[in-house]
Every structure is written in C-alpha cells, then in structure tokens.
Amino acid sequence: MTPERALGADSVAGERLTDSLVLWTDHYAVQCAQARNTPVENLLSLYRRPRTVEGRALFTGPASAEGAEGLSFEQVIVLLDRLLAHASARTLDRQVLAAS
C-alpha cells in the first residue's frame, strides 16, 4: 500500500523525521479545509520540527524507490509513548488512537 492510498489522497508530502521515520501528510489538506491534527503537531514538536498539520497523517519507515517500509513494533511503541507522554495528549479521545 502506498502513502497516497493509505491516506486516501491524490498527492502526499513526506517529511523525514529521523533516518528510520517518515511522516506523510495529504498535500491538499489545507485546500480541502481539513481540521488541524493537533496530536501530530505535538509529536512533531518533540522531534524539533514544529509545524501545522491538517488532516490525517501516516508514519512509515524509510522511503525508497520500491515504496515506504512499515514501522517496527519498537517504532510504534516509541511513537505512542512520546504522544501519550506529551501534556496535551492526555486529552486525546481513545477513539482517536484506535482510528490511527
């Protein structure tokens, strides 16, 4: 599955956060008036890459010509741990995490 298909988007933008972690977002989310994604914005600030994020987001492993690698179990745990440890993450609805 491609990031475009996973996000249901015609065009996506990838941002490398680390050597083994990439954030994908819908390139047209702003034009489509999608809501801000505060949990992802908070997570990006922990990676010292603060920015506004609209719409859904996808985290993958490194991207190559063959596509994006999936995340390891350890990477998923680190992402969830950082998200939940962040102060504003305490207000997350459990359904938001379940839908991610």
GROMACS .gro file of C-alpha atoms in nm, residues 12-86:
model
   75
   12VAL     CA    1   0.115   1.340  -0.031
   13ALA     CA    2   0.417   1.511   0.117
   14GLY     CA    3   0.678   1.311   0.305
   15GLU     CA    4   0.898   1.457   0.576
   16ARG     CA    5   1.190   1.256   0.711
   17LEU     CA    6   1.194   1.292   1.090
   18THR     CA    7   1.481   1.052   1.152
   19ASP     CA    8   1.680   0.805   0.943
   20SER     CA    9   1.410   0.545   1.008
   21LEU     CA   10   1.090   0.752   1.043
   22VAL     CA   11   0.892   0.944   0.779
   23LEU     CA   12   0.573   1.147   0.826
   24TRP     CA   13   0.332   1.158   0.531
   25THR     CA   14   0.050   1.414   0.504
   26ASP     CA   15  -0.213   1.499   0.244
   27HIS     CA   16  -0.067   1.768   0.020
   28TYR     CA   17  -0.412   1.920  -0.039
   29ALA     CA   18  -0.548   1.902   0.318
   30VAL     CA   19  -0.538   2.280   0.362
   31GLN     CA   20  -0.727   2.344   0.037
   32CYS     CA   21  -0.985   2.083   0.138
   33ALA     CA   22  -1.034   2.258   0.475
   34GLN     CA   23  -0.943   1.952   0.679
   35ALA     CA   24  -0.913   2.001   1.055
   36ARG     CA   25  -0.579   2.057   1.226
   37ASN     CA   26  -0.413   1.745   1.357
   38THR     CA   27  -0.301   1.867   1.700
   39PRO     CA   28  -0.170   1.529   1.825
   40VAL     CA   29   0.064   1.504   1.526
   41GLU     CA   30   0.167   1.869   1.565
   42ASN     CA   31   0.256   1.797   1.928
   43LEU     CA   32   0.454   1.491   1.827
   44LEU     CA   33   0.643   1.691   1.563
   45SER     CA   34   0.742   1.946   1.827
   46LEU     CA   35   0.905   1.661   2.021
   47TYR     CA   36   1.113   1.587   1.711
   48ARG     CA   37   1.203   1.960   1.696
   49ARG     CA   38   1.013   2.003   1.370
   50PRO     CA   39   0.713   2.213   1.473
   51ARG     CA   40   0.462   2.293   1.202
   52THR     CA   41   0.091   2.300   1.135
   53VAL     CA   42  -0.058   1.972   1.012
   54GLU     CA   43  -0.405   1.944   0.864
   55GLY     CA   44  -0.589   1.620   0.806
   56ARG     CA   45  -0.473   1.265   0.854
   57ALA     CA   46  -0.109   1.164   0.888
   58LEU     CA   47   0.084   0.845   0.830
   59PHE     CA   48   0.413   0.737   0.985
   60THR     CA   49   0.631   0.488   0.798
   61GLY     CA   50   0.984   0.366   0.791
   62PRO     CA   51   1.228   0.498   0.530
   63ALA     CA   52   1.107   0.553   0.176
   64SER     CA   53   1.284   0.401  -0.123
   65ALA     CA   54   1.218   0.353  -0.492
   66GLU     CA   55   1.017   0.041  -0.403
   67GLY     CA   56   0.795   0.229  -0.157
   68ALA     CA   57   0.785   0.306   0.214
   69GLU     CA   58   0.884   0.049   0.473
   70GLY     CA   59   0.644  -0.034   0.754
   71LEU     CA   60   0.720   0.056   1.114
   72SER     CA   61   0.872  -0.193   1.351
   73PHE     CA   62   0.688  -0.277   1.672
   74GLU     CA   63   0.951  -0.080   1.864
   75GLN     CA   64   0.896   0.229   1.647
   76VAL     CA   65   0.521   0.214   1.709
   77ILE     CA   66   0.578   0.189   2.085
   78VAL     CA   67   0.817   0.488   2.081
   79LEU     CA   68   0.568   0.700   1.884
   80LEU     CA   69   0.280   0.612   2.116
   81ASP     CA   70   0.495   0.667   2.423
   82ARG     CA   71   0.602   1.012   2.303
   83LEU     CA   72   0.248   1.105   2.206
   84LEU     CA   73   0.096   0.994   2.536
   85ALA     CA   74   0.378   1.148   2.742
   86HIS     CA   75   0.313   1.489   2.589
   0.00000   0.00000   0.00000
